[in-house]
PDB file of C-alpha atoms in Angstrom:
ATOM      1  CA  MET A  30    -234.844 -99.731-104.858  1.00 74.00           C
ATOM      2  CA  ILE A  31    -233.297 -96.789-102.996  1.00 80.00           C
ATOM      3  CA  LEU A  32    -232.674 -97.115 -99.254  1.00 83.00           C
ATOM      4  CA  LEU A  33    -233.148 -93.795 -97.212  1.00 86.00           C
ATOM      5  CA  ARG A  34    -231.467 -94.078 -93.889  1.00 90.00           C
ATOM      6  CA  GLU A  35    -232.069 -92.108 -90.622  1.00 89.00           C
ATOM      7  CA  GLN A  36    -228.390 -91.417 -90.144  1.00 92.00           C
ATOM      8  CA  GLU A  37    -228.119 -89.819 -93.630  1.00 93.00           C
ATOM      9  CA  GLN A  38    -230.409 -86.902 -92.764  1.00 95.00           C
ATOM     10  CA  LEU A  39    -228.646 -83.576 -93.138  1.00 96.00           C
ATOM     11  CA  ILE A  40    -229.733 -79.913 -92.809  1.00 97.00           C
ATOM     12  CA  ALA A  41    -228.082 -76.734 -94.452  1.00 98.00           C
ATOM     13  CA  ILE A  42    -229.310 -73.151 -93.631  1.00 98.00           C
ATOM     14  CA  LYS A  43    -228.642 -69.906 -95.478  1.00 98.00           C
ATOM     15  CA  LEU A  44    -230.144 -66.427 -94.809  1.00 98.00           C
ATOM     16  CA  GLU A  45    -232.302 -65.165 -97.597  1.00 98.00           C
ATOM     17  CA  ALA A  46    -231.614 -61.761 -99.344  1.00 98.00           C
ATOM     18  CA  THR A  47    -235.312 -61.734-100.303  1.00 98.00           C
ATOM     19  CA  TYR A  48    -238.062 -63.328 -98.350  1.00 98.00           C
ATOM     20  CA  GLY A  49    -239.211 -66.726 -99.565  1.00 97.00           C
ATOM     21  CA  THR A  50    -236.562 -66.616-102.470  1.00 98.00           C
ATOM     22  CA  ASP A  51    -234.402 -69.846-102.360  1.00 98.00           C
ATOM     23  CA  ALA A  52    -230.967 -68.833-100.903  1.00 98.00           C
ATOM     24  CA  VAL A  53    -229.405 -72.083-102.248  1.00 97.00           C
ATOM     25  CA  PRO A  54    -227.575 -73.360 -99.261  1.00 97.00           C
ATOM     26  CA  VAL A  55    -224.349 -75.388 -99.966  1.00 96.00           C
ATOM     27  CA  GLY A  56    -222.381 -77.977 -98.117  1.00 95.00           C
ATOM     28  CA  ALA A  57    -220.540 -75.194 -96.264  1.00 95.00           C
ATOM     29  CA  GLN A  58    -223.761 -74.045 -94.632  1.00 97.00           C
ATOM     30  CA  ALA A  59    -224.544 -77.512 -93.232  1.00 97.00           C
ATOM     31  CA  VAL A  60    -225.259 -77.665 -89.489  1.00 97.00           C
ATOM     32  CA  MET A  61    -224.827 -80.824 -87.161  1.00 97.00           C
ATOM     33  CA  VAL A  62    -228.248 -81.356 -85.772  1.00 97.00           C
ATOM     34  CA  GLN A  63    -230.059 -84.110 -83.911  1.00 96.00           C
ATOM     35  CA  ASP A  64    -233.578 -85.211 -83.217  1.00 96.00           C
ATOM     36  CA  ILE A  65    -235.002 -83.936 -86.594  1.00 96.00           C
ATOM     37  CA  THR A  66    -238.737 -83.860 -87.333  1.00 96.00           C
ATOM     38  CA  VAL A  67    -239.774 -82.425 -90.580  1.00 96.00           C
ATOM     39  CA  ASN A  68    -243.449 -82.308 -91.707  1.00 95.00           C
ATOM     40  CA  ALA A  69    -242.943 -81.479 -95.446  1.00 92.00           C
ATOM     41  CA  LEU A  70    -246.590 -81.164 -96.243  1.00 93.00           C
ATOM     42  CA  GLU A  71    -248.584 -79.216 -93.739  1.00 94.00           C
ATOM     43  CA  GLY A  72    -251.534 -77.060 -94.540  1.00 92.00           C
ATOM     44  CA  ASP A  73    -255.404 -76.540 -94.462  1.00 92.00           C
ATOM     45  CA  ASN A  74    -257.102 -79.465 -96.103  1.00 91.00           C
ATOM     46  CA  PRO A  75    -260.839 -79.379 -95.150  1.00 94.00           C
ATOM     47  CA  ALA A  76    -263.246 -82.146 -96.159  1.00 94.00           C
ATOM     48  CA  ARG A  77    -266.198 -81.567 -98.552  1.00 94.00           C
ATOM     49  CA  ASN A  78    -269.256 -82.182 -96.494  1.00 93.00           C
ATOM     50  CA  ASN A  79    -272.123 -81.941 -98.935  1.00 95.00           C
ATOM     51  CA  PHE A  80    -275.396 -83.747 -98.786  1.00 95.00           C
ATOM     52  CA  VAL A  81    -275.600 -85.875-101.901  1.00 93.00           C
ATOM     53  CA  GLY A  82    -278.289 -88.522-100.861  1.00 95.00           C
ATOM     54  CA  PHE A  83    -275.969 -91.271 -99.928  1.00 95.00           C
ATOM     55  CA  GLN A  84    -273.068 -91.933 -97.495  1.00 94.00           C
ATOM     56  CA  GLY A  85    -269.354 -91.734 -98.104  1.00 94.00           C
ATOM     57  CA  ASN A  86    -266.402 -89.448 -98.334  1.00 94.00           C
ATOM     58  CA  GLN A  87    -266.344 -86.739-100.810  1.00 94.00           C
ATOM     59  CA  GLY A  88    -262.716 -85.983-100.670  1.00 94.00           C
ATOM     60  CA  THR A  89    -260.818 -82.831 -99.524  1.00 95.00           C
ATOM     61  CA  ILE A  90    -259.563 -79.565-101.004  1.00 94.00           C
ATOM     62  CA  ARG A  91    -256.079 -78.471-100.192  1.00 93.00           C
ATOM     63  CA  LEU A  92    -256.163 -74.594 -99.601  1.00 93.00           C
ATOM     64  CA  ASN A  93    -252.677 -74.068 -98.789  1.00 93.00           C
ATOM     65  CA  THR A  94    -249.320 -75.821 -98.048  1.00 95.00           C
ATOM     66  CA  TRP A  95    -246.354 -75.218 -95.809  1.00 96.00           C
ATOM     67  CA  CYS A  96    -243.746 -77.082 -93.792  1.00 97.00           C
ATOM     68  CA  SER A  97    -242.760 -77.474 -90.203  1.00 98.00           C
ATOM     69  CA  ILE A  98    -239.271 -78.383 -88.820  1.00 98.00           C
ATOM     70  CA  ASP A  99    -237.893 -79.347 -85.454  1.00 98.00           C
ATOM     71  CA  PHE A 100    -234.257 -80.097 -84.568  1.00 98.00           C
ATOM     72  CA  ALA A 101    -231.710 -79.714 -81.836  1.00 98.00           C
ATOM     73  CA  ILE A 102    -228.107 -78.503 -82.069  1.00 98.00           C
ATOM     74  CA  GLU A 103    -225.362 -78.756 -79.469  1.00 98.00           C
ATOM     75  CA  LEU A 104    -224.441 -75.460 -77.939  1.00 97.00           C
ATOM     76  CA  SER A 105    -220.895 -74.816 -78.860  1.00 92.00           C
ATOM     77  CA  GLY A 106    -219.047 -71.616 -79.578  1.00 93.00           C
ATOM     78  CA  SER A 107    -216.701 -70.708 -82.312  1.00 96.00           C
ATOM     79  CA  GLY A 108    -213.603 -70.748 -80.344  1.00 95.00           C
ATOM     80  CA  GLU A 109    -213.168 -66.924 -80.829  1.00 96.00           C
ATOM     81  CA  VAL A 110    -214.714 -64.450 -78.517  1.00 96.00           C
ATOM     82  CA  ASP A 111    -215.748 -62.151 -81.287  1.00 96.00           C
ATOM     83  CA  GLU A 112    -216.842 -64.764 -83.763  1.00 97.00           C
ATOM     84  CA  ALA A 113    -220.444 -66.104 -83.958  1.00 97.00           C
ATOM     85  CA  PRO A 114    -221.021 -69.851 -83.638  1.00 97.00           C
ATOM     86  CA  TYR A 115    -221.245 -71.540 -87.005  1.00 97.00           C
ATOM     87  CA  TYR A 116    -225.073 -72.065 -86.551  1.00 97.00           C
ATOM     88  CA  ASP A 117    -225.950 -68.496 -85.690  1.00 97.00           C
ATOM     89  CA  ALA A 118    -228.474 -68.258 -88.569  1.00 98.00           C
ATOM     90  CA  ILE A 119    -230.928 -69.973 -86.149  1.00 98.00           C
ATOM     91  CA  TYR A 120    -230.589 -66.936 -83.715  1.00 98.00           C
ATOM     92  CA  LYS A 121    -231.390 -64.478 -86.644  1.00 98.00           C
ATOM     93  CA  ILE A 122    -234.438 -66.257 -88.047  1.00 98.00           C
ATOM     94  CA  SER A 123    -235.917 -66.391 -84.422  1.00 98.00           C
ATOM     95  CA  GLY A 124    -236.034 -62.716 -84.205  1.00 98.00           C
ATOM     96  CA  HIS A 125    -232.785 -61.747 -82.785  1.00 98.00           C
ATOM     97  CA  GLY A 126    -230.361 -59.033 -83.948  1.00 98.00           C
ATOM     98  CA  GLN A 127    -226.612 -59.427 -83.684  1.00 98.00           C
ATOM     99  CA  LEU A 128    -223.871 -57.066 -82.414  1.00 98.00           C
ATOM    100  CA  ILE A 129    -220.336 -58.101 -82.690  1.00 98.00           C
ATOM    101  CA  THR A 130    -217.786 -56.089 -80.573  1.00 98.00           C
ATOM    102  CA  GLU A 131    -214.191 -56.739 -81.681  1.00 97.00           C
ATOM    103  CA  ASP A 132    -212.108 -58.820 -79.331  1.00 95.00           C
ATOM    104  CA  GLU A 133    -214.984 -58.804 -76.807  1.00 96.00           C
ATOM    105  CA  ASP A 134    -218.142 -60.662 -77.815  1.00 97.00           C
ATOM    106  CA  VAL A 135    -221.190 -61.413 -80.095  1.00 98.00           C
ATOM    107  CA  ALA A 136    -224.450 -60.268 -78.579  1.00 98.00           C
ATOM    108  CA  TYR A 137    -228.016 -61.071 -79.438  1.00 98.00           C
ATOM    109  CA  SER A 138    -231.061 -59.236 -78.512  1.00 98.00           C
ATOM    110  CA  ILE A 139    -234.797 -59.233 -79.724  1.00 97.00           C
ATOM    111  CA  VAL A 140    -235.899 -57.408 -82.831  1.00 97.00           C
ATOM    112  CA  SER A 141    -239.606 -57.019 -83.894  1.00 93.00           C
ATOM    113  CA  GLU A 142    -239.314 -55.516 -87.300  1.00 94.00           C
ATOM    114  CA  ASP A 143    -237.502 -56.565 -90.515  1.00 94.00           C
ATOM    115  CA  LEU A 144    -236.906 -60.077 -89.354  1.00 97.00           C
ATOM    116  CA  ASP A 145    -234.464 -62.308 -91.125  1.00 98.00           C
ATOM    117  CA  SER A 146    -235.558 -65.546 -92.825  1.00 98.00           C
ATOM    118  CA  ALA A 147    -233.640 -68.450 -94.295  1.00 98.00           C
ATOM    119  CA  THR A 148    -233.724 -71.277 -96.696  1.00 98.00           C
ATOM    120  CA  ILE A 149    -233.327 -74.742 -95.236  1.00 98.00           C
ATOM    121  CA  TYR A 150    -232.426 -77.690 -97.297  1.00 98.00           C
ATOM    122  CA  TYR A 151    -233.403 -80.837 -95.561  1.00 97.00           C
ATOM    123  CA  MET A 152    -231.604 -83.837 -97.157  1.00 96.00           C
ATOM    124  CA  VAL A 153    -232.471 -87.519 -96.701  1.00 95.00           C
ATOM    125  CA  GLY A 154    -229.803 -89.234 -98.737  1.00 92.00           C
ATOM    126  CA  GLU A 155    -230.276 -87.731-102.150  1.00 93.00           C
ATOM    127  CA  HIS A 156    -233.905 -86.506-101.586  1.00 95.00           C
ATOM    128  CA  LYS A 157    -234.017 -82.820-100.951  1.00 96.00           C
ATOM    129  CA  HIS A 158    -236.965 -80.905 -99.272  1.00 97.00           C
ATOM    130  CA  THR A 159    -236.597 -77.163 -99.588  1.00 98.00           C
ATOM    131  CA  LEU A 160    -238.175 -74.828 -96.899  1.00 98.00           C
ATOM    132  CA  ARG A 161    -238.207 -71.232 -97.832  1.00 98.00           C
ATOM    133  CA  GLY A 162    -238.981 -68.186 -95.703  1.00 98.00           C
ATOM    134  CA  VAL A 163    -238.191 -70.156 -92.587  1.00 98.00           C
ATOM    135  CA  ARG A 164    -238.663 -68.541 -89.104  1.00 98.00           C
ATOM    136  CA  GLY A 165    -239.095 -70.004 -85.721  1.00 98.00           C
ATOM    137  CA  THR A 166    -238.487 -69.994 -81.949  1.00 98.00           C
ATOM    138  CA  LEU A 167    -235.810 -71.201 -79.680  1.00 98.00           C
ATOM    139  CA  THR A 168    -235.511 -73.380 -76.634  1.00 98.00           C
ATOM    140  CA  LEU A 169    -232.247 -73.636 -74.523  1.00 98.00           C
ATOM    141  CA  GLU A 170    -231.966 -77.038 -72.884  1.00 98.00           C
ATOM    142  CA  THR A 171    -229.154 -77.522 -70.239  1.00 97.00           C
ATOM    143  CA  GLY A 172    -228.537 -79.676 -67.314  1.00 96.00           C
ATOM    144  CA  THR A 173    -225.987 -81.711 -65.335  1.00 95.00           C
ATOM    145  CA  LYS A 174    -227.101 -84.940 -66.927  1.00 94.00           C
ATOM    146  CA  GLN A 175    -227.419 -83.809 -70.690  1.00 95.00           C
ATOM    147  CA  ILE A 176    -225.427 -82.153 -73.285  1.00 96.00           C
ATOM    148  CA  PRO A 177    -226.366 -78.493 -73.510  1.00 97.00           C
ATOM    149  CA  ARG A 178    -228.276 -77.757 -76.782  1.00 98.00           C
ATOM    150  CA  TRP A 179    -230.609 -75.348 -78.441  1.00 98.00           C
ATOM    151  CA  ARG A 180    -233.897 -76.687 -79.944  1.00 98.00           C
ATOM    152  CA  PHE A 181    -235.289 -74.792 -82.895  1.00 98.00           C
ATOM    153  CA  ARG A 182    -238.918 -75.076 -83.965  1.00 98.00           C
ATOM    154  CA  GLY A 183    -239.781 -73.422 -87.209  1.00 98.00           C
ATOM    155  CA  ALA A 184    -242.035 -73.290 -90.348  1.00 98.00           C
ATOM    156  CA  GLY A 185    -241.349 -72.534 -93.857  1.00 98.00           C
ATOM    157  CA  LEU A 186    -242.944 -72.192 -97.321  1.00 98.00           C
ATOM    158  CA  TYR A 187    -243.336 -75.345 -99.405  1.00 97.00           C
ATOM    159  CA  THR A 188    -241.263 -76.320-102.475  1.00 96.00           C
ATOM    160  CA  PRO A 189    -241.788 -79.744-104.197  1.00 96.00           C
ATOM    161  CA  PRO A 190    -239.083 -82.183-103.230  1.00 95.00           C
ATOM    162  CA  ALA A 191    -236.345 -83.002-105.626  1.00 96.00           C
ATOM    163  CA  TYR A 192    -233.602 -85.548-106.284  1.00 93.00           C
ATOM    164  CA  VAL A 193    -230.085 -84.380-106.043  1.00 94.00           C
ATOM    165  CA  ASP A 194    -227.487 -86.706-107.546  1.00 91.00           C
ATOM    166  CA  GLY A 195    -224.820 -87.276-104.937  1.00 87.00           C
ATOM    167  CA  GLY A 196    -226.564 -85.418-102.158  1.00 88.00           C
ATOM    168  CA  LEU A 197    -225.282 -82.062-100.746  1.00 92.00           C
ATOM    169  CA  ALA A 198    -221.507 -81.775-101.620  1.00 92.00           C
ATOM    170  CA  GLY A 199    -218.917 -80.128 -99.602  1.00 92.00           C
ATOM    171  CA  VAL A 200    -220.120 -80.762 -96.074  1.00 95.00           C
ATOM    172  CA  ASP A 201    -217.271 -80.660 -93.367  1.00 94.00           C
ATOM    173  CA  PHE A 202    -217.948 -80.665 -89.630  1.00 96.00           C
ATOM    174  CA  SER A 203    -214.241 -81.072 -88.695  1.00 94.00           C
ATOM    175  CA  THR A 204    -214.044 -77.631 -87.203  1.00 94.00           C
ATOM    176  CA  VAL A 205    -217.131 -77.856 -84.998  1.00 96.00           C
ATOM    177  CA  LEU A 206    -216.227 -77.708 -81.392  1.00 95.00           C
ATOM    178  CA  LYS A 207    -217.523 -80.092 -78.823  1.00 95.00           C
ATOM    179  CA  PRO A 208    -219.830 -78.572 -76.282  1.00 95.00           C
ATOM    180  CA  LEU A 209    -218.692 -77.842 -72.699  1.00 95.00           C
ATOM    181  CA  PRO A 210    -220.527 -80.047 -70.196  1.00 95.00           C
ATOM    182  CA  TRP A 211    -222.844 -78.121 -67.771  1.00 94.00           C
ATOM    183  CA  THR A 212    -221.184 -78.649 -64.376  1.00 95.00           C
ATOM    184  CA  LYS A 213    -220.312 -76.901 -61.239  1.00 93.00           C
ATOM    185  CA  GLU A 214    -217.000 -76.038 -62.926  1.00 94.00           C
ATOM    186  CA  THR A 215    -218.517 -74.537 -65.929  1.00 96.00           C
ATOM    187  CA  ALA A 216    -221.894 -73.178 -65.209  1.00 97.00           C
ATOM    188  CA  SER A 217    -223.628 -70.791 -62.806  1.00 97.00           C
ATOM    189  CA  VAL A 218    -227.355 -69.702 -62.301  1.00 98.00           C
ATOM    190  CA  SER A 219    -228.635 -66.802 -60.054  1.00 98.00           C
ATOM    191  CA  LEU A 220    -232.182 -65.606 -59.556  1.00 98.00           C
ATOM    192  CA  HIS A 221    -233.194 -62.428 -57.704  1.00 98.00           C
ATOM    193  CA  GLY A 222    -229.537 -62.302 -56.568  1.00 97.00           C
ATOM    194  CA  VAL A 223    -229.546 -65.829 -55.204  1.00 98.00           C
ATOM    195  CA  THR A 224    -227.005 -68.220 -56.498  1.00 97.00           C
ATOM    196  CA  LEU A 225    -228.673 -71.571 -57.225  1.00 98.00           C
ATOM    197  CA  ASN A 226    -227.297 -75.043 -57.029  1.00 97.00           C
ATOM    198  CA  ALA A 227    -229.040 -75.888 -60.277  1.00 97.00           C
ATOM    199  CA  ALA A 228    -229.654 -79.352 -61.952  1.00 97.00           C
ATOM    200  CA  THR A 229    -231.348 -78.138 -64.970  1.00 98.00           C
ATOM    201  CA  PHE A 230    -232.027 -74.641 -66.697  1.00 98.00           C
ATOM    202  CA  THR A 231    -234.528 -74.315 -69.541  1.00 98.00           C
ATOM    203  CA  PHE A 232    -235.263 -71.171 -71.499  1.00 98.00           C
ATOM    204  CA  GLU A 233    -238.307 -71.036 -73.763  1.00 98.00           C
ATOM    205  CA  GLN A 234    -238.549 -68.067 -76.269  1.00 98.00           C
ATOM    206  CA  GLY A 235    -242.185 -68.786 -76.612  1.00 98.00           C
ATOM    207  CA  GLN A 236    -242.541 -67.188 -80.038  1.00 98.00           C
ATOM    208  CA  PRO A 237    -244.076 -69.843 -82.235  1.00 98.00           C
ATOM    209  CA  PRO A 238    -244.200 -69.347 -85.935  1.00 98.00           C
ATOM    210  CA  GLU A 239    -247.451 -68.817 -87.726  1.00 97.00           C
ATOM    211  CA  TYR A 240    -248.210 -69.521 -91.372  1.00 97.00           C
ATOM    212  CA  LEU A 241    -250.106 -66.516 -92.804  1.00 96.00           C
ATOM    213  CA  ALA A 242    -251.931 -67.044 -96.087  1.00 93.00           C
ATOM    214  CA  LEU A 243    -253.699 -64.020 -97.680  1.00 93.00           C
ATOM    215  CA  THR A 244    -254.495 -63.125-101.224  1.00 93.00           C
ATOM    216  CA  GLY A 245    -251.323 -60.926-101.582  1.00 90.00           C
ATOM    217  CA  GLN A 246    -249.141 -62.544 -99.130  1.00 92.00           C
ATOM    218  CA  GLU A 247    -247.752 -65.879 -97.960  1.00 96.00           C
ATOM    219  CA  GLU A 248    -245.290 -65.699 -95.114  1.00 97.00           C
ATOM    220  CA  ILE A 249    -244.080 -67.167 -91.752  1.00 98.00           C
ATOM    221  CA  GLU A 250    -244.685 -64.588 -88.967  1.00 98.00           C
ATOM    222  CA  LEU A 251    -243.619 -64.480 -85.233  1.00 98.00           C
ATOM    223  CA  PRO A 252    -246.585 -62.451 -83.987  1.00 97.00           C
ATOM    224  CA  THR A 253    -246.560 -63.266 -80.262  1.00 97.00           C
ATOM    225  CA  ARG A 254    -243.983 -63.858 -77.489  1.00 98.00           C
ATOM    226  CA  SER A 255    -244.234 -65.147 -74.007  1.00 98.00           C
ATOM    227  CA  SER A 256    -240.847 -66.198 -72.733  1.00 98.00           C
ATOM    228  CA  THR A 257    -240.137 -68.457 -69.730  1.00 98.00           C
ATOM    229  CA  VAL A 258    -237.545 -70.136 -67.745  1.00 98.00           C
ATOM    230  CA  ASN A 259    -237.685 -73.373 -65.747  1.00 98.00           C
ATOM    231  CA  VAL A 260    -234.763 -73.904 -63.348  1.00 98.00           C
ATOM    232  CA  LYS A 261    -234.533 -77.095 -60.986  1.00 98.00           C
ATOM    233  CA  PHE A 262    -232.081 -76.720 -58.009  1.00 98.00           C
ATOM    234  CA  ARG A 263    -231.509 -78.220 -54.638  1.00 97.00           C
ATOM    235  CA  GLU A 264    -233.710 -76.686 -51.891  1.00 97.00           C
ATOM    236  CA  ASP A 265    -231.894 -74.457 -49.462  1.00 95.00           C
ATOM    237  CA  GLU A 266    -232.863 -72.901 -46.151  1.00 95.00           C
ATOM    238  CA  LEU A 267    -235.780 -70.587 -46.240  1.00 95.00           C
ATOM    239  CA  SER A 268    -233.578 -68.027 -44.786  1.00 94.00           C
ATOM    240  CA  VAL A 269    -231.565 -67.980 -48.088  1.00 95.00           C
ATOM    241  CA  ALA A 270    -234.828 -67.295 -50.181  1.00 96.00           C
ATOM    242  CA  ASN A 271    -238.370 -68.275 -49.397  1.00 97.00           C
ATOM    243  CA  TRP A 272    -239.346 -68.948 -53.005  1.00 98.00           C
ATOM    244  CA  PHE A 273    -242.992 -69.788 -52.066  1.00 97.00           C
ATOM    245  CA  GLU A 274    -243.348 -66.328 -50.641  1.00 97.00           C
ATOM    246  CA  ILE A 275    -241.503 -64.742 -53.472  1.00 98.00           C
ATOM    247  CA  SER A 276    -243.969 -66.352 -55.900  1.00 98.00           C
ATOM    248  CA  ARG A 277    -247.092 -65.482 -53.774  1.00 97.00           C
ATOM    249  CA  ALA A 278    -245.963 -61.766 -53.487  1.00 97.00           C
ATOM    250  CA  GLY A 279    -245.356 -61.597 -57.191  1.00 96.00           C
ATOM    251  CA  THR A 280    -241.831 -60.246 -56.634  1.00 97.00           C
ATOM    252  CA  THR A 281    -239.705 -59.546 -59.760  1.00 98.00           C
ATOM    253  CA  GLY A 282    -235.962 -59.631 -60.091  1.00 98.00           C
ATOM    254  CA  ALA A 283    -233.027 -60.404 -62.417  1.00 98.00           C
ATOM    255  CA  LEU A 284    -232.062 -63.887 -63.750  1.00 98.00           C
ATOM    256  CA  ALA A 285    -228.735 -64.852 -65.209  1.00 98.00           C
ATOM    257  CA  MET A 286    -227.123 -67.970 -66.389  1.00 98.00           C
ATOM    258  CA  GLN A 287    -223.446 -68.489 -67.588  1.00 97.00           C
ATOM    259  CA  HIS A 288    -221.981 -71.436 -69.334  1.00 97.00           C
ATOM    260  CA  GLY A 289    -218.368 -71.243 -69.488  1.00 95.00           C
ATOM    261  CA  VAL A 290    -216.842 -69.229 -66.683  1.00 88.00           C
ATOM    262  CA  ASN A 291    -213.113 -68.605 -67.041  1.00 87.00           C
ATOM    263  CA  VAL A 292    -210.476 -67.820 -69.624  1.00 86.00           C
ATOM    264  CA  THR A 293    -209.946 -71.411 -70.556  1.00 91.00           C
ATOM    265  CA  HIS A 294    -213.587 -71.406 -71.966  1.00 95.00           C
ATOM    266  CA  ALA A 295    -213.033 -68.286 -74.089  1.00 95.00           C
ATOM    267  CA  GLY A 296    -214.814 -68.592 -77.366  1.00 96.00           C
ATOM    268  CA  ARG A 297    -217.265 -71.085 -75.808  1.00 96.00           C
ATOM    269  CA  ILE A 298    -218.919 -68.889 -73.208  1.00 97.00           C
ATOM    270  CA  LEU A 299    -222.788 -68.266 -73.270  1.00 97.00           C
ATOM    271  CA  GLU A 300    -224.324 -65.654 -70.971  1.00 97.00           C
ATOM    272  CA  PHE A 301    -228.040 -65.462 -70.807  1.00 98.00           C
ATOM    273  CA  ALA A 302    -229.693 -62.481 -68.843  1.00 98.00           C
ATOM    274  CA  ALA A 303    -233.339 -61.494 -68.211  1.00 98.00           C
ATOM    275  CA  PRO A 304    -233.454 -58.286 -65.984  1.00 98.00           C
ATOM    276  CA  ASN A 305    -237.134 -58.715 -64.837  1.00 98.00           C
ATOM    277  CA  VAL A 306    -238.443 -62.083 -63.942  1.00 98.00           C
ATOM    278  CA  ASP A 307    -241.073 -63.373 -61.609  1.00 98.00           C
ATOM    279  CA  VAL A 308    -241.639 -66.727 -60.046  1.00 98.00           C
ATOM    280  CA  SER A 309    -244.983 -67.946 -61.489  1.00 97.00           C
ATOM    281  CA  ASN A 310    -244.887 -71.494 -59.717  1.00 97.00           C
ATOM    282  CA  VAL A 311    -242.894 -73.405 -57.224  1.00 98.00           C
ATOM    283  CA  THR A 312    -243.010 -77.207 -57.034  1.00 98.00           C
ATOM    284  CA  ARG A 313    -241.031 -79.489 -54.732  1.00 98.00           C
ATOM    285  CA  GLY A 314    -239.800 -82.974 -55.720  1.00 97.00           C
ATOM    286  CA  PHE A 315    -237.182 -85.478 -54.703  1.00 97.00           C
ATOM    287  CA  GLU A 316    -234.266 -86.823 -56.556  1.00 94.00           C
ATOM    288  CA  GLN A 317    -231.846 -89.357 -55.114  1.00 95.00           C
ATOM    289  CA  GLY A 318    -233.725 -88.777 -51.891  1.00 97.00           C
ATOM    290  CA  ILE A 319    -232.892 -85.066 -51.949  1.00 96.00           C
ATOM    291  CA  ALA A 320    -235.525 -82.145 -52.030  1.00 97.00           C
ATOM    292  CA  MET A 321    -235.389 -80.267 -55.259  1.00 98.00           C
ATOM    293  CA  LEU A 322    -237.348 -77.126 -56.262  1.00 98.00           C
ATOM    294  CA  THR A 323    -238.533 -76.421 -59.669  1.00 98.00           C
ATOM    295  CA  LEU A 324    -239.378 -72.739 -60.351  1.00 98.00           C
ATOM    296  CA  THR A 325    -241.393 -71.639 -63.483  1.00 98.00           C
ATOM    297  CA  CYS A 326    -240.404 -68.172 -64.149  1.00 98.00           C
ATOM    298  CA  SER A 327    -242.033 -65.534 -66.466  1.00 98.00           C
ATOM    299  CA  ILE A 328    -239.882 -63.136 -68.301  1.00 98.00           C
ATOM    300  CA  ILE A 329    -241.567 -59.739 -68.101  1.00 98.00           C
ATOM    301  CA  PRO A 330    -240.175 -56.967 -70.296  1.00 97.00           C
ATOM    302  CA  THR A 331    -240.377 -53.346 -68.915  1.00 96.00           C
ATOM    303  CA  ALA A 332    -240.123 -51.860 -72.394  1.00 97.00           C
ATOM    304  CA  LYS A 333    -240.274 -53.090 -76.058  1.00 97.00           C
ATOM    305  CA  ASN A 334    -237.785 -55.925 -76.690  1.00 97.00           C
ATOM    306  CA  THR A 335    -236.119 -55.783 -73.213  1.00 97.00           C
ATOM    307  CA  ASP A 336    -237.297 -59.392 -72.473  1.00 98.00           C
ATOM    308  CA  TYR A 337    -233.791 -61.033 -72.461  1.00 98.00           C
ATOM    309  CA  SER A 338    -230.542 -61.090 -74.258  1.00 98.00           C
ATOM    310  CA  PHE A 339    -227.640 -63.543 -74.585  1.00 98.00           C
ATOM    311  CA  THR A 340    -224.054 -63.287 -75.415  1.00 98.00           C
ATOM    312  CA  HIS A 341    -221.240 -65.364 -76.810  1.00 97.00           C
ATOM    313  CA  ARG A 342    -217.811 -64.531 -75.771  1.00 95.00           C
TER     314      ARG A 342
END
């Protein structure tokens, strides 16, 4: 009897030339992920509820089938300022365009048309699930007590699972860089021009994938976006910033986060910027006996696709 082990899970991603057509990822396109959840058989499956003169189930009819996938990947750069991280396919299938400036940086910004898609092979030992036409949304999770990482939540078109003798060959993670910790030496956060002594910073793209099933079309779309940031930091004097009044007044301003701050971090730096952000909510809590504020911020675009951008350098 075959034994499928949790630690033998593996994911490989490759961008598709044609939407929904298997791009055939190979071992070289494997990404090192954690906290994987794959629902390989999603869909609408309504019950038949006819009156037939007696009690009991009448079964269901499967109308359509798709897949969902959720995983996290450590935030690490390529080691080169103008080279994208090895997992940058997840940026592109989350509705971001890429611009590489030689010897400077790799920048990502929102796009609304001609979205990229990918094929993901999800392996459990020698069992392969193929998710085609995958698109999704990102969350950036950072903090002083956690390893910085991206979380990807996506959906894809269904393909029957298959057995692959020997599994996915050619996987090599030896060149993957370790992530920088998120500390006072490596990270900074500012909001409305105020530098925060932050404990956590979480960005939610807020663009969930939707499975669209029509008579002439089957596709994963990203139809809506509502991006937010949550930041928790040590409460300072009201003279520095009265966040309660800023929230009440609906004042907007810029937000910036940088992970990796000097030349020794080159090739592993991430800069996140949102030019127009309000403070939707303010809550106070206490950690280790110290007052901490948590701000929930809405990212408000002033024109199409101006919500935010992020850059590797």
